[in-house]
Coordinates of C-alpha atoms in Angstrom, one line a residue:
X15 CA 55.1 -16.8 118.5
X16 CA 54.5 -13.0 117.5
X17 CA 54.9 -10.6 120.2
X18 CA 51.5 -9.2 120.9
X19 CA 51.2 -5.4 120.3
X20 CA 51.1 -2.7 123.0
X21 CA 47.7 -0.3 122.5
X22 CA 48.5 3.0 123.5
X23 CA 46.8 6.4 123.5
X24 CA 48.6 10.1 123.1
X25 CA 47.0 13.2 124.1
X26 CA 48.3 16.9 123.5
X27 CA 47.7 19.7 126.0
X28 CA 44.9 18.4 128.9
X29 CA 44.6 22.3 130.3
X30 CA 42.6 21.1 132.8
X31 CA 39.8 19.5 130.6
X32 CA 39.9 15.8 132.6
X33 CA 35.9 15.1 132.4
X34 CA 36.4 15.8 128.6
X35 CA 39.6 13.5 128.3
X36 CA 38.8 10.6 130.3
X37 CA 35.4 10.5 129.5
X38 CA 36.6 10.4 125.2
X39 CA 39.0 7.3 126.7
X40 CA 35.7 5.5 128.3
X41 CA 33.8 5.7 125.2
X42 CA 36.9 4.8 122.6
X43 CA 37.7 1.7 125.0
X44 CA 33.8 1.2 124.9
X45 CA 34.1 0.7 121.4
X46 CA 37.5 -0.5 120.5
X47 CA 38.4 -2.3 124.0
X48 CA 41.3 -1.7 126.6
X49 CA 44.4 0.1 125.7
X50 CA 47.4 -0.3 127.7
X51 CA 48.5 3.7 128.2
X52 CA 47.7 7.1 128.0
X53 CA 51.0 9.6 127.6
X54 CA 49.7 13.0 127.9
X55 CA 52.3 16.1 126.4
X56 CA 51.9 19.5 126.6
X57 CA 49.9 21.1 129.4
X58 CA 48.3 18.8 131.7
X59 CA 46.8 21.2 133.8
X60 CA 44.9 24.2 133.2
X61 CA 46.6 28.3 134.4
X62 CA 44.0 28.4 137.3
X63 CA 42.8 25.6 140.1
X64 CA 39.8 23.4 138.9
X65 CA 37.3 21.9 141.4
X66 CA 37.3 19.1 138.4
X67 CA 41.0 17.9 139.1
X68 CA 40.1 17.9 142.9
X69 CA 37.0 15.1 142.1
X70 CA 40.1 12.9 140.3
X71 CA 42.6 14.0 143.2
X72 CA 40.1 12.7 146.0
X73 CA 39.3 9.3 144.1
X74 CA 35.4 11.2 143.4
X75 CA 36.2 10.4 140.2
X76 CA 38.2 7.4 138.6
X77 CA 40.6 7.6 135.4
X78 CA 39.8 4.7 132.8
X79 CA 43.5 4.3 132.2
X80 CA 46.9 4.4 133.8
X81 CA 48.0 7.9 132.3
X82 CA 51.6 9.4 132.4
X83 CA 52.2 12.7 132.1
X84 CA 54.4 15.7 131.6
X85 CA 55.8 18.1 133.9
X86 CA 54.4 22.1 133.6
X87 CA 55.7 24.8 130.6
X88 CA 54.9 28.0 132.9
X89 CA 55.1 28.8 136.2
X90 CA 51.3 29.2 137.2
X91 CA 51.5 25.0 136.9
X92 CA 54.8 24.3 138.7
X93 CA 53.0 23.7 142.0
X94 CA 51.0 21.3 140.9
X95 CA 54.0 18.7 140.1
X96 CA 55.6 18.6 143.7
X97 CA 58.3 16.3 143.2
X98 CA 60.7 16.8 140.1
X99 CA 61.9 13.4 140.4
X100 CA 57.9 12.3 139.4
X101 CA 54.9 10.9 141.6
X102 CA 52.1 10.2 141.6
X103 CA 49.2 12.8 141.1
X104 CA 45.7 11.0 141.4
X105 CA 45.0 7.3 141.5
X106 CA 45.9 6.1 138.0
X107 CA 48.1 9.7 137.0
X108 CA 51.6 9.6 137.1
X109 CA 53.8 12.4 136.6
X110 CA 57.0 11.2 135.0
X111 CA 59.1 14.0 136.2
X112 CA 61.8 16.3 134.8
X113 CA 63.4 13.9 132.2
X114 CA 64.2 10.4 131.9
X115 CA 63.4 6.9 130.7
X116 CA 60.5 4.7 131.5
X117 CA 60.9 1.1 130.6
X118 CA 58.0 -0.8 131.2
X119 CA 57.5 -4.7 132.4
X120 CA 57.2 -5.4 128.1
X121 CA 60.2 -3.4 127.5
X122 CA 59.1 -0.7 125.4
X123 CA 60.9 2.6 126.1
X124 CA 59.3 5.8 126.6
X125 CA 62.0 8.8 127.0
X126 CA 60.6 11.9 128.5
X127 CA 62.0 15.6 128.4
X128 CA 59.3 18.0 130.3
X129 CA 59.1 21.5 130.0
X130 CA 60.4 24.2 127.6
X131 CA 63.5 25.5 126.0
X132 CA 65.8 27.4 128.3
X133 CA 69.2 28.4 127.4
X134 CA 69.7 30.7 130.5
X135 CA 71.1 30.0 134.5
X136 CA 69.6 29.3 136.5
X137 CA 66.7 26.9 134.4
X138 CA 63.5 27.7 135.6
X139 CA 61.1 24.8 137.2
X140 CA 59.3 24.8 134.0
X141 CA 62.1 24.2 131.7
X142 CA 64.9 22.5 130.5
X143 CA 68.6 23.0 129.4
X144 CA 71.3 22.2 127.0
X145 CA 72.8 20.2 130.2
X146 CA 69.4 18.1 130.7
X147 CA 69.5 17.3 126.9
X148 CA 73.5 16.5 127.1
X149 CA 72.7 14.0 130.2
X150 CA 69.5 11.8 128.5
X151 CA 72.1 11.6 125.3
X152 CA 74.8 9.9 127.6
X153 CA 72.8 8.4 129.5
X154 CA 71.4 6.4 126.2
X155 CA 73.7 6.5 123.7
X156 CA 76.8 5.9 124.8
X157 CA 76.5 1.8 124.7
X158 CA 77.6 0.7 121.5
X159 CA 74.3 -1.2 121.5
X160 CA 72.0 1.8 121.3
X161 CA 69.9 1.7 118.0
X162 CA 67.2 4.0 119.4
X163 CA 64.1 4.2 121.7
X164 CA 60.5 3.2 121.1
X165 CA 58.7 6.5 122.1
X166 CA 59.9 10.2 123.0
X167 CA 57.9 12.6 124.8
X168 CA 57.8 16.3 124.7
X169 CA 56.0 19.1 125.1
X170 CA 57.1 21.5 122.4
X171 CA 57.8 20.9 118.6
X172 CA 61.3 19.8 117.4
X173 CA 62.3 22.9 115.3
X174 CA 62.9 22.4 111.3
X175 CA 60.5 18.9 112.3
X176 CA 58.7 20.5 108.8
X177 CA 62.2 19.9 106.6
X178 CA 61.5 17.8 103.6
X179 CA 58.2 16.6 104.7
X180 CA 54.4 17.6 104.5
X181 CA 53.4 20.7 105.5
X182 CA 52.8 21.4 109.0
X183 CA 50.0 24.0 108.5
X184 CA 50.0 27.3 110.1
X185 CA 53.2 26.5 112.0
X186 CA 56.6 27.6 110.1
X187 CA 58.7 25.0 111.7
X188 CA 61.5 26.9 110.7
X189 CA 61.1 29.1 113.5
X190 CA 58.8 27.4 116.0
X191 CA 59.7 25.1 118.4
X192 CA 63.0 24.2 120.0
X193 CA 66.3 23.0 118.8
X194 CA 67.0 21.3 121.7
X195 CA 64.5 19.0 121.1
X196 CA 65.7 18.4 117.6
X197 CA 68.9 17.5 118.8
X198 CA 67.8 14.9 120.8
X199 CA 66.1 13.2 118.3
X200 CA 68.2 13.0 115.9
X201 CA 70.2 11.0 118.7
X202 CA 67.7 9.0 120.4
X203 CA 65.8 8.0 117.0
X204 CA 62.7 7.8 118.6
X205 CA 60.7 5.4 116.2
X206 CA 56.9 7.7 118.2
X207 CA 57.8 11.3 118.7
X208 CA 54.8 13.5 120.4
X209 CA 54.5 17.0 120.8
X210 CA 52.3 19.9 121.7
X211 CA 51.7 23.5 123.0
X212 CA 50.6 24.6 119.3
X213 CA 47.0 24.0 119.3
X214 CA 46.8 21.8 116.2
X215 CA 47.3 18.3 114.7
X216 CA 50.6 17.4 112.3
X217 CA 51.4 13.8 111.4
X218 CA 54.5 14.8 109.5
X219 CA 55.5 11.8 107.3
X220 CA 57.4 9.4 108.3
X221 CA 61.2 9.8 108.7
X222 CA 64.3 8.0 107.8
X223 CA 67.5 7.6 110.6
X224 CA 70.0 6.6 107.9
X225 CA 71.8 8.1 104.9
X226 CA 70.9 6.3 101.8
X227 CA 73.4 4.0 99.6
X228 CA 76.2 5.3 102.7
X229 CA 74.8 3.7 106.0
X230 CA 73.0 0.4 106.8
X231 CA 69.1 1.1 107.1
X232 CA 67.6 2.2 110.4
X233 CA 63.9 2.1 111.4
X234 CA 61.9 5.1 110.6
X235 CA 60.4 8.1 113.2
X236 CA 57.2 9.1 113.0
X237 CA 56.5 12.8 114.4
X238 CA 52.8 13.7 116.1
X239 CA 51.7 16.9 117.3
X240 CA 48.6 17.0 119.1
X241 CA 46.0 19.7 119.8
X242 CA 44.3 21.0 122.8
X243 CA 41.6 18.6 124.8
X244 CA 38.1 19.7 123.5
X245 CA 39.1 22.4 121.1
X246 CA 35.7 24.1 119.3
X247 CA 38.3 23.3 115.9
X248 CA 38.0 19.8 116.2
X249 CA 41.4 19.2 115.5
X250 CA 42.9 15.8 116.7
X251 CA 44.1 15.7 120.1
X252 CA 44.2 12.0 121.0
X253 CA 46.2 9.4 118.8
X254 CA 46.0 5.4 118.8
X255 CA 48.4 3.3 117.9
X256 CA 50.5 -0.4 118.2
X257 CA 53.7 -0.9 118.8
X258 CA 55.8 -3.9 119.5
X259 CA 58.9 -3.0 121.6
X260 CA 61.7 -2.7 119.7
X261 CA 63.8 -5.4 121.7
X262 CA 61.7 -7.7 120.9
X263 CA 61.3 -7.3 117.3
X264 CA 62.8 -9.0 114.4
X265 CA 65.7 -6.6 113.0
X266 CA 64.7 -6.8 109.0
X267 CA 61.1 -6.0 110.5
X268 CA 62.2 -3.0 112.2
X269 CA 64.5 -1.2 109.8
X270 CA 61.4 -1.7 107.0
X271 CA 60.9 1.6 105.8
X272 CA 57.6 2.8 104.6
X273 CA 56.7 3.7 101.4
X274 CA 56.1 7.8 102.1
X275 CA 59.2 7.9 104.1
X276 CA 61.5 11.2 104.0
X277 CA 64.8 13.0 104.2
X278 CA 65.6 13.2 108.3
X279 CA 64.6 17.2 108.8
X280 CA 67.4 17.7 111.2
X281 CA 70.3 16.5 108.9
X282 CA 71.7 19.6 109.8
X283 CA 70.8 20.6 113.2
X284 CA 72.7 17.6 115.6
X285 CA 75.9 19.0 116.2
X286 CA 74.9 22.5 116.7
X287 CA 71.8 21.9 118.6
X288 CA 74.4 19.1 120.6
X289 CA 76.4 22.7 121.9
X290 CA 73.1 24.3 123.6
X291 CA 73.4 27.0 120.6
X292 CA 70.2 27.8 119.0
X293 CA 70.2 26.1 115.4
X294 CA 70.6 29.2 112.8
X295 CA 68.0 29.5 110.5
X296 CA 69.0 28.4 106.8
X297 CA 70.1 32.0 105.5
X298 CA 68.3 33.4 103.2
X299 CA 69.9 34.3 99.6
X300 CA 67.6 37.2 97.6
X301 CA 68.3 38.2 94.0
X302 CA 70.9 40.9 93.9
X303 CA 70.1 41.9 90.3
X304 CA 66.5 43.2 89.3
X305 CA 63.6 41.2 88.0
X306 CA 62.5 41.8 84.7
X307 CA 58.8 42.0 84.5
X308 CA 57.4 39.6 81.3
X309 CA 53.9 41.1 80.8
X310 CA 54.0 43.3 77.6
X311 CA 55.6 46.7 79.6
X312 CA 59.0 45.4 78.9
X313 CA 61.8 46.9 81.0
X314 CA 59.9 47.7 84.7
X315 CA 61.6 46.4 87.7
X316 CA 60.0 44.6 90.5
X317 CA 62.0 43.4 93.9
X318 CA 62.7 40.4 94.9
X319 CA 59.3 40.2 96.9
X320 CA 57.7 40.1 94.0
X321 CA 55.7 43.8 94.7
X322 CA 56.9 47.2 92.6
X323 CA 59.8 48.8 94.2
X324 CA 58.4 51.9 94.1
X325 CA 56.5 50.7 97.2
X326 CA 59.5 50.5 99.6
X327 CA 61.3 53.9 99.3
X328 CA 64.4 52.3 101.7
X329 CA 64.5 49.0 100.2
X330 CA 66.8 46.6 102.9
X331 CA 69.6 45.7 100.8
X332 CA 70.0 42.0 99.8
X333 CA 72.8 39.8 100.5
X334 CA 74.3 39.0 97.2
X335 CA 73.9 35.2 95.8
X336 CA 76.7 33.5 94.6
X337 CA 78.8 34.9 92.0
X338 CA 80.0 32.8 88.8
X339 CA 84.2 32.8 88.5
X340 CA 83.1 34.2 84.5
X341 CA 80.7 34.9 82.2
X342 CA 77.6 32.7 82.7
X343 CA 74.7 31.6 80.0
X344 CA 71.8 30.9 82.7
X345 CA 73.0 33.7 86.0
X346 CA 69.6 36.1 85.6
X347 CA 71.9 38.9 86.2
X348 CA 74.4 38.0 83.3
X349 CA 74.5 40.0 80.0
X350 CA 75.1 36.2 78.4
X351 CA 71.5 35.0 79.6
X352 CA 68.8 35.0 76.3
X353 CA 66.2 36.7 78.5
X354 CA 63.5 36.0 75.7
X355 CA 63.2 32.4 76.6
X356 CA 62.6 33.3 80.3
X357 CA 58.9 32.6 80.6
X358 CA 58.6 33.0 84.7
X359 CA 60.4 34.4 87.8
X360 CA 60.5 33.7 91.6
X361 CA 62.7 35.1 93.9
X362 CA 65.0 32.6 94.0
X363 CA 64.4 30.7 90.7
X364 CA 63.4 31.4 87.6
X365 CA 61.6 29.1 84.5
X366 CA 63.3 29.4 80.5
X367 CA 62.3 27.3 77.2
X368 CA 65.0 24.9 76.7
X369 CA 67.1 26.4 73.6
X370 CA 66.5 23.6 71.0
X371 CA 64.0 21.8 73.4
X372 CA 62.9 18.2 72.5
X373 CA 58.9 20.0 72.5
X374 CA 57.5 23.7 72.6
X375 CA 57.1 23.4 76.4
X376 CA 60.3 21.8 76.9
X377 CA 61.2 24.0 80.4
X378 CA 64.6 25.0 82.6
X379 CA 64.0 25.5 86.3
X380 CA 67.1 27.4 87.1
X381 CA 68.4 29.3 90.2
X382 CA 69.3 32.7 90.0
X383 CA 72.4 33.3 91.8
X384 CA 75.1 31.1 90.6
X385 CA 74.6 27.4 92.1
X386 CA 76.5 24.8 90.1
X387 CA 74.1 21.7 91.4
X388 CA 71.2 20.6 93.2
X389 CA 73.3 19.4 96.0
X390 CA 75.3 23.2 96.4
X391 CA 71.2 25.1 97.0
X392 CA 70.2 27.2 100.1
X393 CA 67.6 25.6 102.4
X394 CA 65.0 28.6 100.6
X395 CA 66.3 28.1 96.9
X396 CA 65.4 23.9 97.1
X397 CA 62.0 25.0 98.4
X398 CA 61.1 27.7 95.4
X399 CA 62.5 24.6 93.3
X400 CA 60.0 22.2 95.0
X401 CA 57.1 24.8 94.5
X402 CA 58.2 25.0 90.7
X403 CA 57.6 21.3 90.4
X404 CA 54.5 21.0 91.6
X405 CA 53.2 24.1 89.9
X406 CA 54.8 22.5 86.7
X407 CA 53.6 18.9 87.6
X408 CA 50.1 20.5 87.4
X409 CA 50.3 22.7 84.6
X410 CA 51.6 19.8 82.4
X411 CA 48.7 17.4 83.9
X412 CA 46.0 20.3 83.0
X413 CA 46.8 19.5 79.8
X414 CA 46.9 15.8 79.3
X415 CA 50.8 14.9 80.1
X416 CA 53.3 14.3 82.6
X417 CA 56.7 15.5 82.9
X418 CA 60.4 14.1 83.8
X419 CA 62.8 15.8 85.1
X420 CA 66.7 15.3 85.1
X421 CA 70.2 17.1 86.0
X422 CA 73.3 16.1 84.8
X423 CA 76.4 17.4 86.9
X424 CA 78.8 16.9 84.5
X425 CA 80.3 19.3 82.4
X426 CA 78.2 22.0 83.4
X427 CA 79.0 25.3 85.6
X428 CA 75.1 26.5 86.3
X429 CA 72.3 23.9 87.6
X430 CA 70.1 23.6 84.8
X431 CA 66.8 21.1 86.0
X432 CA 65.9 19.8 82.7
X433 CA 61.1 19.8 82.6
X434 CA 60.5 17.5 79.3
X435 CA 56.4 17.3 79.3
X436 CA 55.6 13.8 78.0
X437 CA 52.0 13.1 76.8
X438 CA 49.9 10.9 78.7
X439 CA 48.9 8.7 75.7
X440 CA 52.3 7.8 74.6
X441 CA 53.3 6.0 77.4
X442 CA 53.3 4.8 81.5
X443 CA 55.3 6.1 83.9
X444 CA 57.0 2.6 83.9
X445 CA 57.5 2.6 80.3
X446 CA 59.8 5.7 81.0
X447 CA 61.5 4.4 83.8
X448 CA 62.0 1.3 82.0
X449 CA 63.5 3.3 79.3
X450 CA 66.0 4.7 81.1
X451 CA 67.1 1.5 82.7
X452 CA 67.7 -0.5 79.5
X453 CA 69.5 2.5 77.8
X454 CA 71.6 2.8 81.1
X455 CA 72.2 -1.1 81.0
X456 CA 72.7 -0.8 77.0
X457 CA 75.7 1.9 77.5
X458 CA 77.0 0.2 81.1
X459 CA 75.8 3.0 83.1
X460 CA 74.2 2.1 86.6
X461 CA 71.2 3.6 87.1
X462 CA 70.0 3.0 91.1
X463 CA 66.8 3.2 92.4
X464 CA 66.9 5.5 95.1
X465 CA 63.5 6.1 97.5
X466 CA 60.8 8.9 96.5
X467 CA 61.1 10.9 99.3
X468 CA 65.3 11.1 99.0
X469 CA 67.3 14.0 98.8
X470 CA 70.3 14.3 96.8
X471 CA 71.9 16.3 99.4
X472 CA 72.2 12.9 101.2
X473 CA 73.4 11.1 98.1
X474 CA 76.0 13.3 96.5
X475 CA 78.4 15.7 98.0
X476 CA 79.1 18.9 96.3
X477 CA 81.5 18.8 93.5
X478 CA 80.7 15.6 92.9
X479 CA 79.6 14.7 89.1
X480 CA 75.9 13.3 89.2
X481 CA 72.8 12.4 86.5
X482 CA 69.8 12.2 88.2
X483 CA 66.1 11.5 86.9
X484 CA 63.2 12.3 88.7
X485 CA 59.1 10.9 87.7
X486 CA 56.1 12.4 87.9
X487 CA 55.5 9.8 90.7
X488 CA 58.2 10.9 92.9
X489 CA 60.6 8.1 91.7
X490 CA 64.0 8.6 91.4
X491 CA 67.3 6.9 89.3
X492 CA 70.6 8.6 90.3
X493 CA 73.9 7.5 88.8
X494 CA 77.2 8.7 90.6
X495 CA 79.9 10.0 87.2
X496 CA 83.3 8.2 87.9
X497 CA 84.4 8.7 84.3
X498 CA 82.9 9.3 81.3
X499 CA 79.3 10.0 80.4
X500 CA 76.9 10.6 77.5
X501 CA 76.3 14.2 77.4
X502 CA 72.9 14.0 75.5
X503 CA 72.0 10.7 77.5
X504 CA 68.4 12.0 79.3
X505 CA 67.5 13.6 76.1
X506 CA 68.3 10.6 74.4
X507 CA 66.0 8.0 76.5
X508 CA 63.8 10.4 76.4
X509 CA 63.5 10.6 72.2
X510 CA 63.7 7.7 72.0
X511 CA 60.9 5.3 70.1
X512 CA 59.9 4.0 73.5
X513 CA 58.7 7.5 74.5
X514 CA 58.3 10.7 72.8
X515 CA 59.3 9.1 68.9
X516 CA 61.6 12.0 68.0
X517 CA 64.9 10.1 67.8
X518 CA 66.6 12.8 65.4
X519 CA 65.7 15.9 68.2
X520 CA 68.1 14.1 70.8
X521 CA 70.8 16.8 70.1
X522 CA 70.1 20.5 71.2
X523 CA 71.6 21.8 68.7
X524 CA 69.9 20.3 65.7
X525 CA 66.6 21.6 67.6
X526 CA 67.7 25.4 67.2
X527 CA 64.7 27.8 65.4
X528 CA 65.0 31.2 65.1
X529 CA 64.9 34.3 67.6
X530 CA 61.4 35.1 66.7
X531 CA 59.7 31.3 66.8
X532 CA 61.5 31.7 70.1
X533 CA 59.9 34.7 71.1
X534 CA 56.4 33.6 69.8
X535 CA 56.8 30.1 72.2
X536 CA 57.7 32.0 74.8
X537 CA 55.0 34.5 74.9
X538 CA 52.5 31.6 74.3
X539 CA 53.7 29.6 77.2
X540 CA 53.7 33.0 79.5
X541 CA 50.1 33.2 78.7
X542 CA 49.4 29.2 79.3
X543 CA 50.8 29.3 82.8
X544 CA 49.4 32.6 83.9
X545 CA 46.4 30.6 85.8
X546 CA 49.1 28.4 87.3
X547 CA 51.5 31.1 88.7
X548 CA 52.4 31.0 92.7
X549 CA 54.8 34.2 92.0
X550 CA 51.4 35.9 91.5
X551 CA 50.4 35.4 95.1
X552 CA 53.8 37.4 96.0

């Protein structure tokens, strides 16, 4: 017989708003019946005393549901938890206490971490430590049977929780939020992870705890931030939700990943984070060489912000990107590069017609300092690389086709991501990927499926030889290089009858026009992508 599911109910910061709280609960359990918990993050209680908590404290007024809570972020609020160990607050309110696990009579798990980041002695009552985090991590994972917990609890945001996922709105998770907290779950693999203290609502998607094609599958986390009780916004400050404990669940069950499921933001962070050290920031890596401006006032520079330098007369200096061993066709800043194919510039990327593309709006998304792969790219050049294929996915779409994108490590010194726009009426998405994996199968090369939201970071390490092809749906075939492989092989498939019907274009070089057809493609594609441009909004 099927375990029954738990019905639980998360709240972000209270602040003293009980009658608005409890009295939402009544009316959702009105509607929807019972639910088994409340677990309230964030701020509990409001900076000054309210004659409302008093009415709960008394037993004036009754709580609908048996709540747990978290411990206080400032000091105005430490008085009102007297006993760090937890205790009980009102009838029905339990403070959990500092940190620690709650295991309830079902099993489920619930760890709890109260308070906010501290990396100084002595730790304020209203915060944690490095040593805090360090003891819930032994305390839990050091049996070899540890898989994770069912539900962790605190109050602020995990920083980087934003990496490879949805956005999270106004909050730059890059430098909100606490590392600590990151480092603990990437250890505790929390499959629930709530949050608050920011005054809004992000469901980030869900998360994967395993490396793809190198470890065994692991069940997913799903990250919630919650806003403020009663907030004039309306943003969401209560979440439902079922869960079965994960003791008592099938194992295939569990480790069932869901279909939006994403790169684990903290890939990075563990061991740092692990050390009580702040996790650095990704560093950035601006353009060292100017910027040449495409409009029709050839020659005038613009900095790597994207404004006129004559705005900034002390310009900070930037860090220079990496440097190719010799002279390089695609570095920005090389005397090699064709500069009248390059149609579009960012400030870490830039966009150039393919030199003997397979179609007039055949594209390059290219990095400007000298990065060799995918794999090898800064934290801030893989998200201008992102923004570029969106932007692209909807230029191509504004005018009736979809595009596929591929890189081919192999034989290569500069990253070159291969845009080939494919019109809608020739074919399906499947008829491409289809395509690929009967040519593959045709000329013994394995193509694997790997999952929509992967990263190739995860995949391949750098210096390793890769071909990778990426849909307009998000779907990805990736084939590791042991030995060797068919240079032209994307632009191949991708000729081929089954799709764009121009088998003799599958070689660059027999694709070649002149310097001023070139020119004239170039200017007309500028012109076309104008309305599209984010480097406009610089």
């Amino acid at each position: 017989m099927a375990q029954k599911p738990l019905r639980l109910l998360a709240c972000g910061d209270v602040e003293g708003k009980f009658d608005v709280l409890f009295n939402r609960v009544r009316a959702i359990q009105k509607k929807s019946g019972n639910f088994d918990l409340l677990l309230c993050v964030g701020n509990f209680f409001g900076s000054t005393p309210d004659a409302e908590w008093e009415e709960y404290k008394t037993g004036i007024k009754k709580v609908p549901i048996q709540t747990y809570v978290l411990g206080a972020n400032n000091q105005e609020t430490v008085k009102c938890f007297q006993d760090a160990d937890g205790c009980e607050l009102a009838e029905n309110i339990t403070y959990l206490g500092r940190k620690g696990i709650f295991t309830g009579s079902s099993g489920l798990q619930i760890v709890y971490l109260s308070g906010t980041e501290s990396l100084n002695e002595p730790v304020p009552g209203y915060s944690f430590s490095p040593k805090d985090v360090s003891s819930l991590r032994t305390m839990l994972c050091s049996t070899p049977q540890f898989k994770g917990v069912d539900i962790l609890l605190t109050s602020p945001w995990p920083k980087y929780v934003g990496n490879f996922g949805n956005s999270s709105g106004e909050v730059d998770t890059r430098k909100c939020g606490s590392a600590l907290v990151s480092s603990l779950a990437t250890d505790l693999k929390p499959r629930y992870h709530f949050a608050a203290l920011e005054k809004t609502y992000y469901e980030r998607l869900p998360y994967r705890n395993h490396v793809v094609l190198q470890e065994n599958a692991q069940h997913a986390t799903r990250f919630i931030a919650l806003a403020n009780v009663g907030n004039p916004e309306k943003k969401k400050y209560l979440y439902a939700f079922s869960i079965v404990p994960m003791k008592l669940m099938d194992a295939a069950e569990l480790v069932k990943q869901p279909p939006d499921v994403t790169e684990n933001p903290y890939r990075k962070s563990g061991k740092e984070a692990s050390t009580g050290k702040q996790i650095p920031a990704p560093e950035e890596e601006p353009a060292c060489q100017f910027f040449f401006d495409l409009n029709e006032k050839q020659g005038r520079k613009r900095s790597s912000t994207g404004r006129d330098s004559k705005s900034s007369p002390h310009p900070k200096q930037p860090r220079k990107p990496p440097q190719p061993p010799g002279p390089c066709w695609f570095c920005l800043a090389s005397p090699e590069v064709e500069k009248h194919l390059v149609v579009n510039i960012g400030t870490h990327c830039y966009l150039a017609l393919a030199k003997g593309g397979l179609s007039d709006d055949h594209v390059l998304i290219l990095p400007i300092g000298h990065y060799q792969s995918v794999v090898e790219l800064s934290a801030e050049v893989v998200e201008e690389v992102e923004k570029y294929k969106v932007t692209l996915r909807r230029f191509f779409k504004s005018r009736g086709k979809r595009c596929v994108l591929f890189e081919r490590n192999y034989k290569s010194h500069h990253l070159q991501l291969q845009v080939i726009p494919v019109p809608l009426s020739s074919c399906t998405t499947d008829d491409i990927k289809d395509a690929f994996i009967t040519q593959a199968e045709q000329q013994q090369i394995e193509l694997l499926e790997i999952p929509e939201h992967s990263d190739i970071k995860q995949i391949a390490q750098p210096g390793a030889a890769y071909f990778y092809v990426e849909l307009d749906t998000g779907e990805k075939l990736f084939h590791r290089i042991k030995r060797n492989f068919p240079l032209q092989f994307g632009r191949e498939v991708l000729a081929s009858e089954a799709i764009l019907n121009i088998p003799d274009r599958s070689d660059w070089r027999q694709c070649q026009v002149s310097k001023e057809e070139e020119e004239m493609l170039a200017r007309r594609f500028r012109k076309d992508f104008e309305p599209f441009d984010f480097t406009l909004d610089d």
